[in-house]
Amino acid sequence: MNRLYLILLSLLFSCVAFSQNNNIEHPLDAEYQKCLQEDVGNLGERRCHSKFEKKWDEELNHIYNGLIELIEMHMDPIHGDFAVDSTTLTNLKIAQREWIKYRDDEFQLIGKIYDRKGSMYYTLASRRRMSVVRQRALELMYYSNSFR
C-alpha cells in the first residue's frame, strides 16, 4: 500500500512539474489565439496549428542556439560559482538529439492514434503536434532563464 502511495505521489509531482510550462504565457500564444479567432472551423484550426507548429519550431531553434551561447559563455571560469563545465553543453546537445527522436516517434504515434475518419481527429492531431513542439521550446526557455 505504501509503495502504491509513493508511486501516485511521484506521478502527481511530475505532472505538476510538467504542467508549469503550460502556464507560461509567450507572445506566440497570443498570436495563436488571434489566429484561432480569425480562422474558424476545423480547417481553420488545422491551418493555425500547422502555422504555429512551424513558428514554435523556429522559436525552439532560436532558444536552443541562444542556450548554447549562454552555456559557452558560462564555461569561462570568470563566472566563479556560476561557471559550468563542458559536459553541460554536451548534455544539452545529446538531450536535444534525443528529443528530436522522441518528437518524431511522438508524431508517428499521434498520426496513428488520430488516423480516423472525421475532420475532428485531424484537428486534434494537428493541435497535439503543435503542443509537443511548444512544450520543448518552453522547457529550453526555462533553462535559458536559469542563466540570467
CSV table of N, CA and C in Angstrom, one decimal:
chain,number,residue,atom,x,y,z
A,1,MET,N,0.8,-1.2,0.0
A,1,MET,CA,0.0,0.0,0.0
A,1,MET,C,0.9,1.3,0.0
A,2,ASN,N,1.9,1.3,0.8
A,2,ASN,CA,2.8,2.4,0.9
A,2,ASN,C,3.5,2.6,-0.5
A,3,ARG,N,3.8,1.5,-1.1
A,3,ARG,CA,4.5,1.6,-2.4
A,3,ARG,C,3.6,2.3,-3.5
A,4,LEU,N,2.3,1.9,-3.5
A,4,LEU,CA,1.4,2.5,-4.4
A,4,LEU,C,1.2,3.9,-4.1
A,5,TYR,N,1.2,4.3,-2.8
A,5,TYR,CA,1.0,5.7,-2.4
A,5,TYR,C,2.2,6.5,-2.9
A,6,LEU,N,3.4,6.0,-2.8
A,6,LEU,CA,4.6,6.7,-3.2
A,6,LEU,C,4.6,6.8,-4.8
A,7,ILE,N,4.2,5.8,-5.5
A,7,ILE,CA,4.1,5.9,-6.9
A,7,ILE,C,3.1,7.0,-7.3
A,8,LEU,N,2.0,7.0,-6.7
A,8,LEU,CA,1.0,8.0,-7.1
A,8,LEU,C,1.4,9.4,-6.7
A,9,LEU,N,2.1,9.5,-5.6
A,9,LEU,CA,2.7,10.8,-5.2
A,9,LEU,C,3.7,11.3,-6.2
A,10,SER,N,4.6,10.4,-6.6
A,10,SER,CA,5.6,10.8,-7.5
A,10,SER,C,5.0,11.2,-8.9
A,11,LEU,N,4.0,10.5,-9.3
A,11,LEU,CA,3.3,10.9,-10.5
A,11,LEU,C,2.7,12.3,-10.4
A,12,LEU,N,2.1,12.5,-9.3
A,12,LEU,CA,1.5,13.8,-9.1
A,12,LEU,C,2.5,14.9,-9.2
A,13,PHE,N,3.6,14.7,-8.5
A,13,PHE,CA,4.7,15.8,-8.6
A,13,PHE,C,5.2,16.0,-10.0
A,14,SER,N,5.4,14.9,-10.7
A,14,SER,CA,5.9,15.0,-12.1
A,14,SER,C,4.9,15.7,-13.0
A,15,CYS,N,3.6,15.5,-12.7
A,15,CYS,CA,2.5,16.2,-13.5
A,15,CYS,C,2.6,17.7,-13.2
A,16,VAL,N,2.7,18.0,-11.9
A,16,VAL,CA,2.8,19.4,-11.5
A,16,VAL,C,4.0,20.1,-12.2
A,17,ALA,N,5.1,19.4,-12.2
A,17,ALA,CA,6.4,20.0,-12.7
A,17,ALA,C,6.2,20.2,-14.2
A,18,PHE,N,5.6,19.2,-14.9
A,18,PHE,CA,5.5,19.4,-16.4
A,18,PHE,C,4.4,20.4,-16.7
A,19,SER,N,3.4,20.5,-15.9
A,19,SER,CA,2.3,21.5,-16.2
A,19,SER,C,2.7,22.9,-16.0
A,20,GLN,N,3.8,23.2,-15.3
A,20,GLN,CA,4.2,24.6,-15.1
A,20,GLN,C,4.5,25.2,-16.4
A,21,ASN,N,5.1,24.5,-17.4
A,21,ASN,CA,5.4,25.1,-18.6
A,21,ASN,C,4.2,25.5,-19.4
A,22,ASN,N,3.1,24.8,-19.2
A,22,ASN,CA,1.9,25.1,-19.9
A,22,ASN,C,1.2,26.4,-19.4
A,23,ASN,N,1.6,26.8,-18.2
A,23,ASN,CA,1.1,28.1,-17.7
A,23,ASN,C,1.8,29.3,-18.1
A,24,ILE,N,3.0,29.1,-18.8
A,24,ILE,CA,3.8,30.2,-19.2
A,24,ILE,C,3.1,30.9,-20.4
A,25,GLU,N,3.0,32.2,-20.3
A,25,GLU,CA,2.4,33.0,-21.4
A,25,GLU,C,3.6,33.4,-22.3
A,26,HIS,N,3.5,33.1,-23.5
A,26,HIS,CA,4.6,33.5,-24.5
A,26,HIS,C,3.9,34.3,-25.6
A,27,PRO,N,4.5,35.3,-26.2
A,27,PRO,CA,3.9,36.1,-27.2
A,27,PRO,C,3.3,35.3,-28.4
A,28,LEU,N,3.8,34.1,-28.7
A,28,LEU,CA,3.2,33.3,-29.7
A,28,LEU,C,1.9,32.7,-29.3
A,29,ASP,N,1.6,32.6,-28.0
A,29,ASP,CA,0.3,32.1,-27.5
A,29,ASP,C,-0.8,33.1,-27.9
A,30,ALA,N,-0.5,34.4,-27.7
A,30,ALA,CA,-1.5,35.4,-28.1
A,30,ALA,C,-1.7,35.5,-29.6
A,31,GLU,N,-0.7,35.3,-30.4
A,31,GLU,CA,-0.8,35.3,-31.8
A,31,GLU,C,-1.6,34.1,-32.2
A,32,TYR,N,-1.4,32.9,-31.6
A,32,TYR,CA,-2.1,31.7,-31.8
A,32,TYR,C,-3.6,31.9,-31.6
A,33,GLN,N,-3.9,32.5,-30.4
A,33,GLN,CA,-5.3,32.7,-30.1
A,33,GLN,C,-6.0,33.6,-31.1
A,34,LYS,N,-5.3,34.6,-31.5
A,34,LYS,CA,-5.8,35.5,-32.6
A,34,LYS,C,-6.1,34.8,-33.9
A,35,CYS,N,-5.2,33.9,-34.2
A,35,CYS,CA,-5.3,33.1,-35.4
A,35,CYS,C,-6.6,32.2,-35.3
A,36,LEU,N,-6.8,31.6,-34.2
A,36,LEU,CA,-8.0,30.8,-34.0
A,36,LEU,C,-9.3,31.6,-34.1
A,37,GLN,N,-9.2,32.8,-33.6
A,37,GLN,CA,-10.4,33.6,-33.7
A,37,GLN,C,-10.7,34.1,-35.1
A,38,GLU,N,-9.7,34.3,-35.9
A,38,GLU,CA,-9.8,34.8,-37.3
A,38,GLU,C,-10.1,33.7,-38.3
A,39,ASP,N,-9.6,32.5,-38.0
A,39,ASP,CA,-9.7,31.4,-39.0
A,39,ASP,C,-10.5,30.3,-38.3
A,40,VAL,N,-11.8,30.4,-38.4
A,40,VAL,CA,-12.7,29.5,-37.7
A,40,VAL,C,-13.0,28.2,-38.4
A,41,GLY,N,-13.5,27.2,-37.6
A,41,GLY,CA,-13.8,25.9,-38.2
A,41,GLY,C,-12.7,24.9,-38.1
A,42,ASN,N,-12.9,23.7,-38.3
A,42,ASN,CA,-11.9,22.7,-38.2
A,42,ASN,C,-10.7,22.9,-39.1
A,43,LEU,N,-11.0,23.3,-40.4
A,43,LEU,CA,-9.9,23.5,-41.3
A,43,LEU,C,-9.1,24.8,-40.9
A,44,GLY,N,-9.8,25.8,-40.4
A,44,GLY,CA,-9.1,27.0,-39.9
A,44,GLY,C,-8.2,26.7,-38.7
A,45,GLU,N,-8.7,25.9,-37.8
A,45,GLU,CA,-7.9,25.4,-36.6
A,45,GLU,C,-6.7,24.7,-37.1
A,46,ARG,N,-6.9,23.8,-38.0
A,46,ARG,CA,-5.7,23.0,-38.5
A,46,ARG,C,-4.7,23.9,-39.2
A,47,ARG,N,-5.1,24.9,-39.9
A,47,ARG,CA,-4.2,25.8,-40.5
A,47,ARG,C,-3.4,26.6,-39.4
A,48,CYS,N,-4.1,27.0,-38.4
A,48,CYS,CA,-3.4,27.7,-37.3
A,48,CYS,C,-2.5,26.8,-36.6
A,49,HIS,N,-2.9,25.5,-36.3
A,49,HIS,CA,-2.0,24.6,-35.6
A,49,HIS,C,-0.7,24.3,-36.5
A,50,SER,N,-0.9,24.2,-37.8
A,50,SER,CA,0.2,23.9,-38.6
A,50,SER,C,1.2,25.1,-38.7
A,51,LYS,N,0.6,26.3,-38.8
A,51,LYS,CA,1.3,27.5,-38.8
A,51,LYS,C,2.1,27.7,-37.6
A,52,PHE,N,1.5,27.5,-36.4
A,52,PHE,CA,2.1,27.7,-35.1
A,52,PHE,C,3.1,26.5,-34.7
A,53,GLU,N,2.9,25.4,-35.3
A,53,GLU,CA,3.9,24.3,-35.1
A,53,GLU,C,5.2,24.8,-35.7
A,54,LYS,N,5.1,25.4,-36.9
A,54,LYS,CA,6.3,25.9,-37.5
A,54,LYS,C,6.9,27.1,-36.8
A,55,LYS,N,6.0,28.0,-36.3
A,55,LYS,CA,6.5,29.1,-35.5
A,55,LYS,C,7.2,28.7,-34.2
A,56,TRP,N,6.6,27.7,-33.6
A,56,TRP,CA,7.2,27.2,-32.3
A,56,TRP,C,8.5,26.5,-32.6
A,57,ASP,N,8.6,25.8,-33.7
A,57,ASP,CA,9.8,25.1,-34.1
A,57,ASP,C,10.9,26.2,-34.3
A,58,GLU,N,10.6,27.3,-35.0
A,58,GLU,CA,11.5,28.3,-35.2
A,58,GLU,C,12.0,28.9,-33.9
A,59,GLU,N,11.0,29.1,-33.0
A,59,GLU,CA,11.3,29.7,-31.7
A,59,GLU,C,12.2,28.7,-30.9
A,60,LEU,N,11.9,27.4,-31.0
A,60,LEU,CA,12.7,26.4,-30.3
A,60,LEU,C,14.1,26.5,-30.7
A,61,ASN,N,14.3,26.6,-32.1
A,61,ASN,CA,15.7,26.6,-32.6
A,61,ASN,C,16.4,27.9,-32.1
A,62,HIS,N,15.7,29.0,-32.1
A,62,HIS,CA,16.3,30.3,-31.6
A,62,HIS,C,16.7,30.2,-30.2
A,63,ILE,N,15.8,29.6,-29.4
A,63,ILE,CA,16.1,29.5,-27.9
A,63,ILE,C,17.3,28.5,-27.7
A,64,TYR,N,17.2,27.4,-28.5
A,64,TYR,CA,18.3,26.4,-28.4
A,64,TYR,C,19.7,27.0,-28.7
A,65,ASN,N,19.7,27.7,-29.8
A,65,ASN,CA,21.0,28.4,-30.2
A,65,ASN,C,21.5,29.4,-29.1
A,66,GLY,N,20.5,30.1,-28.6
A,66,GLY,CA,20.8,31.1,-27.5
A,66,GLY,C,21.3,30.4,-26.3
A,67,LEU,N,20.7,29.3,-25.9
A,67,LEU,CA,21.1,28.5,-24.8
A,67,LEU,C,22.5,28.0,-24.9
A,68,ILE,N,22.9,27.5,-26.1
A,68,ILE,CA,24.2,27.1,-26.4
A,68,ILE,C,25.2,28.2,-26.1
A,69,GLU,N,24.9,29.4,-26.6
A,69,GLU,CA,25.7,30.6,-26.4
A,69,GLU,C,25.9,30.9,-24.9
A,70,LEU,N,24.8,30.8,-24.2
A,70,LEU,CA,24.8,31.1,-22.7
A,70,LEU,C,25.7,30.1,-22.0
A,71,ILE,N,25.6,28.8,-22.4
A,71,ILE,CA,26.4,27.8,-21.7
A,71,ILE,C,27.8,28.0,-22.1
A,72,GLU,N,28.1,28.3,-23.3
A,72,GLU,CA,29.5,28.5,-23.7
A,72,GLU,C,30.1,29.7,-23.0
A,73,MET,N,29.3,30.8,-22.8
A,73,MET,CA,29.7,31.9,-22.1
A,73,MET,C,30.0,31.6,-20.6
A,74,HIS,N,29.2,30.7,-20.0
A,74,HIS,CA,29.3,30.4,-18.6
A,74,HIS,C,30.4,29.3,-18.4
A,75,MET,N,31.0,28.8,-19.4
A,75,MET,CA,32.1,27.8,-19.3
A,75,MET,C,33.4,28.5,-18.9
A,76,ASP,N,33.4,29.9,-19.1
A,76,ASP,CA,34.5,30.7,-18.7
A,76,ASP,C,34.6,30.7,-17.2
A,77,PRO,N,35.8,30.4,-16.6
A,77,PRO,CA,35.9,30.4,-15.2
A,77,PRO,C,35.7,31.7,-14.5
A,78,ILE,N,35.6,32.8,-15.2
A,78,ILE,CA,35.4,34.1,-14.6
A,78,ILE,C,34.0,34.1,-13.9
A,79,HIS,N,33.1,33.2,-14.2
A,79,HIS,CA,31.8,33.1,-13.6
A,79,HIS,C,31.8,32.5,-12.2
A,80,GLY,N,32.9,32.1,-11.8
A,80,GLY,CA,33.1,31.5,-10.4
A,80,GLY,C,32.1,30.4,-10.1
A,81,ASP,N,31.3,30.6,-9.1
A,81,ASP,CA,30.4,29.5,-8.7
A,81,ASP,C,29.3,29.3,-9.7
A,82,PHE,N,29.1,30.2,-10.7
A,82,PHE,CA,28.1,30.1,-11.7
A,82,PHE,C,28.6,29.5,-13.0
A,83,ALA,N,29.9,29.1,-13.0
A,83,ALA,CA,30.5,28.5,-14.2
A,83,ALA,C,30.0,27.1,-14.3
A,84,VAL,N,29.9,26.7,-15.6
A,84,VAL,CA,29.6,25.3,-15.9
A,84,VAL,C,30.7,24.6,-16.7
A,85,ASP,N,30.7,23.3,-16.7
A,85,ASP,CA,31.8,22.6,-17.4
A,85,ASP,C,31.3,22.2,-18.8
A,86,SER,N,32.2,21.7,-19.6
A,86,SER,CA,31.8,21.4,-21.0
A,86,SER,C,30.8,20.2,-21.1
A,87,THR,N,30.6,19.4,-20.0
A,87,THR,CA,29.6,18.4,-20.1
A,87,THR,C,28.2,19.0,-20.1
A,88,THR,N,28.0,20.2,-19.6
A,88,THR,CA,26.7,20.8,-19.7
A,88,THR,C,26.3,21.0,-21.1
A,89,LEU,N,27.2,21.5,-21.9
A,89,LEU,CA,27.0,21.7,-23.4
A,89,LEU,C,26.7,20.3,-24.1
A,90,THR,N,27.6,19.4,-23.7
A,90,THR,CA,27.4,18.0,-24.3
A,90,THR,C,26.1,17.5,-24.0
A,91,ASN,N,25.7,17.6,-22.7
A,91,ASN,CA,24.4,17.1,-22.2
A,91,ASN,C,23.2,17.7,-23.0
A,92,LEU,N,23.3,19.1,-23.2
A,92,LEU,CA,22.2,19.8,-23.9
A,92,LEU,C,22.1,19.2,-25.3
A,93,LYS,N,23.2,19.1,-26.0
A,93,LYS,CA,23.2,18.6,-27.4
A,93,LYS,C,22.7,17.2,-27.5
A,94,ILE,N,23.1,16.3,-26.5
A,94,ILE,CA,22.6,14.9,-26.5
A,94,ILE,C,21.1,15.0,-26.2
A,95,ALA,N,20.7,15.7,-25.2
A,95,ALA,CA,19.2,15.8,-24.9
A,95,ALA,C,18.4,16.3,-26.1
A,96,GLN,N,18.9,17.3,-26.8
A,96,GLN,CA,18.2,17.8,-27.9
A,96,GLN,C,18.0,16.8,-29.1
A,97,ARG,N,19.1,16.0,-29.3
A,97,ARG,CA,19.1,15.0,-30.3
A,97,ARG,C,18.1,13.9,-29.9
A,98,GLU,N,18.1,13.6,-28.6
A,98,GLU,CA,17.1,12.6,-28.1
A,98,GLU,C,15.7,13.1,-28.2
A,99,TRP,N,15.5,14.4,-27.9
A,99,TRP,CA,14.2,15.0,-28.0
A,99,TRP,C,13.7,14.9,-29.4
A,100,ILE,N,14.5,15.2,-30.4
A,100,ILE,CA,14.1,15.1,-31.8
A,100,ILE,C,13.7,13.7,-32.2
A,101,LYS,N,14.4,12.7,-31.7
A,101,LYS,CA,13.9,11.3,-31.9
A,101,LYS,C,12.5,11.1,-31.2
A,102,TYR,N,12.4,11.6,-30.0
A,102,TYR,CA,11.1,11.5,-29.3
A,102,TYR,C,10.0,12.2,-30.1
A,103,ARG,N,10.3,13.4,-30.5
A,103,ARG,CA,9.3,14.2,-31.3
A,103,ARG,C,8.9,13.4,-32.5
A,104,ASP,N,9.8,12.8,-33.3
A,104,ASP,CA,9.5,12.1,-34.5
A,104,ASP,C,8.6,10.9,-34.1
A,105,ASP,N,9.0,10.1,-33.1
A,105,ASP,CA,8.2,9.0,-32.6
A,105,ASP,C,6.8,9.4,-32.1
A,106,GLU,N,6.8,10.5,-31.4
A,106,GLU,CA,5.5,11.0,-30.9
A,106,GLU,C,4.6,11.4,-32.0
A,107,PHE,N,5.2,12.1,-33.1
A,107,PHE,CA,4.4,12.5,-34.2
A,107,PHE,C,3.8,11.3,-34.9
A,108,GLN,N,4.6,10.2,-35.0
A,108,GLN,CA,4.1,9.0,-35.6
A,108,GLN,C,2.9,8.4,-34.8
A,109,LEU,N,3.1,8.4,-33.5
A,109,LEU,CA,2.0,7.9,-32.6
A,109,LEU,C,0.8,8.7,-32.8
A,110,ILE,N,0.9,10.0,-32.8
A,110,ILE,CA,-0.2,10.9,-32.9
A,110,ILE,C,-0.9,10.6,-34.2
A,111,GLY,N,-0.1,10.4,-35.3
A,111,GLY,CA,-0.7,10.1,-36.6
A,111,GLY,C,-1.5,8.8,-36.5
A,112,LYS,N,-1.0,7.8,-35.8
A,112,LYS,CA,-1.8,6.5,-35.7
A,112,LYS,C,-3.0,6.7,-34.8
A,113,ILE,N,-2.9,7.3,-33.7
A,113,ILE,CA,-4.0,7.4,-32.8
A,113,ILE,C,-5.1,8.2,-33.4
A,114,TYR,N,-4.8,9.3,-34.1
A,114,TYR,CA,-5.9,10.2,-34.7
A,114,TYR,C,-6.2,9.9,-36.1
A,115,ASP,N,-5.7,8.7,-36.6
A,115,ASP,CA,-5.9,8.3,-38.0
A,115,ASP,C,-7.3,7.7,-38.1
A,116,ARG,N,-8.3,8.5,-38.0
A,116,ARG,CA,-9.7,8.1,-38.0
A,116,ARG,C,-10.5,8.9,-39.0
A,117,LYS,N,-11.6,8.5,-39.3
A,117,LYS,CA,-12.5,9.3,-40.2
A,117,LYS,C,-13.1,10.5,-39.5
A,118,GLY,N,-13.1,11.6,-40.1
A,118,GLY,CA,-13.7,12.7,-39.5
A,118,GLY,C,-12.7,13.9,-39.3
A,119,SER,N,-13.1,15.1,-39.6
A,119,SER,CA,-12.1,16.2,-39.5
A,119,SER,C,-11.7,16.5,-38.1
A,120,MET,N,-12.5,16.2,-37.1
A,120,MET,CA,-12.2,16.5,-35.8
A,120,MET,C,-10.9,15.8,-35.4
A,121,TYR,N,-10.6,14.6,-35.8
A,121,TYR,CA,-9.4,13.9,-35.5
A,121,TYR,C,-8.2,14.5,-36.1
A,122,TYR,N,-8.3,15.0,-37.3
A,122,TYR,CA,-7.2,15.7,-37.9
A,122,TYR,C,-6.9,17.0,-37.1
A,123,THR,N,-7.9,17.6,-36.7
A,123,THR,CA,-7.7,18.9,-35.9
A,123,THR,C,-7.0,18.5,-34.5
A,124,LEU,N,-7.5,17.5,-33.9
A,124,LEU,CA,-6.9,17.0,-32.6
A,124,LEU,C,-5.4,16.7,-32.8
A,125,ALA,N,-5.1,16.0,-33.9
A,125,ALA,CA,-3.7,15.6,-34.2
A,125,ALA,C,-2.8,16.8,-34.4
A,126,SER,N,-3.3,17.8,-35.2
A,126,SER,CA,-2.5,19.0,-35.5
A,126,SER,C,-2.2,19.8,-34.2
A,127,ARG,N,-3.2,19.9,-33.4
A,127,ARG,CA,-3.0,20.6,-32.1
A,127,ARG,C,-2.0,19.9,-31.2
A,128,ARG,N,-2.1,18.6,-31.2
A,128,ARG,CA,-1.2,17.8,-30.3
A,128,ARG,C,0.2,18.0,-30.8
A,129,ARG,N,0.4,17.9,-32.1
A,129,ARG,CA,1.8,18.1,-32.7
A,129,ARG,C,2.4,19.5,-32.3
A,130,MET,N,1.5,20.5,-32.5
A,130,MET,CA,2.0,21.9,-32.1
A,130,MET,C,2.3,21.9,-30.6
A,131,SER,N,1.6,21.3,-29.8
A,131,SER,CA,1.8,21.3,-28.3
A,131,SER,C,3.1,20.6,-28.0
A,132,VAL,N,3.5,19.6,-28.7
A,132,VAL,CA,4.7,18.9,-28.4
A,132,VAL,C,5.9,19.8,-28.6
A,133,VAL,N,5.9,20.5,-29.7
A,133,VAL,CA,7.0,21.5,-30.1
A,133,VAL,C,7.0,22.7,-29.1
A,134,ARG,N,5.8,23.2,-28.8
A,134,ARG,CA,5.7,24.3,-27.9
A,134,ARG,C,6.3,23.9,-26.5
A,135,GLN,N,5.9,22.8,-26.0
A,135,GLN,CA,6.4,22.3,-24.7
A,135,GLN,C,7.9,22.3,-24.7
A,136,ARG,N,8.6,21.8,-25.7
A,136,ARG,CA,10.0,21.8,-25.7
A,136,ARG,C,10.6,23.2,-25.8
A,137,ALA,N,10.0,24.0,-26.6
A,137,ALA,CA,10.5,25.4,-26.6
A,137,ALA,C,10.5,26.1,-25.3
A,138,LEU,N,9.4,25.9,-24.5
A,138,LEU,CA,9.2,26.5,-23.2
A,138,LEU,C,10.2,25.8,-22.2
A,139,GLU,N,10.5,24.6,-22.4
A,139,GLU,CA,11.5,23.9,-21.5
A,139,GLU,C,12.9,24.5,-21.7
A,140,LEU,N,13.2,24.7,-23.0
A,140,LEU,CA,14.5,25.3,-23.3
A,140,LEU,C,14.6,26.8,-22.8
A,141,MET,N,13.5,27.5,-22.9
A,141,MET,CA,13.4,28.9,-22.4
A,141,MET,C,13.6,28.9,-20.9
A,142,TYR,N,13.0,27.9,-20.2
A,142,TYR,CA,13.2,27.8,-18.8
A,142,TYR,C,14.7,27.6,-18.4
A,143,TYR,N,15.4,26.8,-19.2
A,143,TYR,CA,16.8,26.5,-19.0
A,143,TYR,C,17.6,27.8,-19.2
A,144,SER,N,17.2,28.5,-20.3
A,144,SER,CA,17.9,29.8,-20.6
A,144,SER,C,17.8,30.8,-19.5
A,145,ASN,N,16.6,30.9,-19.0
A,145,ASN,CA,16.3,31.9,-17.9
A,145,ASN,C,17.1,31.5,-16.7
A,146,SER,N,17.5,30.3,-16.5
A,146,SER,CA,18.3,29.9,-15.3
A,146,SER,C,19.7,30.6,-15.3
A,147,PHE,N,20.1,31.0,-16.5
A,147,PHE,CA,21.4,31.6,-16.6
A,147,PHE,C,21.3,33.1,-16.5
A,148,ARG,N,20.2,33.7,-16.3
A,148,ARG,CA,20.0,35.2,-16.3
A,148,ARG,C,19.8,35.6,-14.9
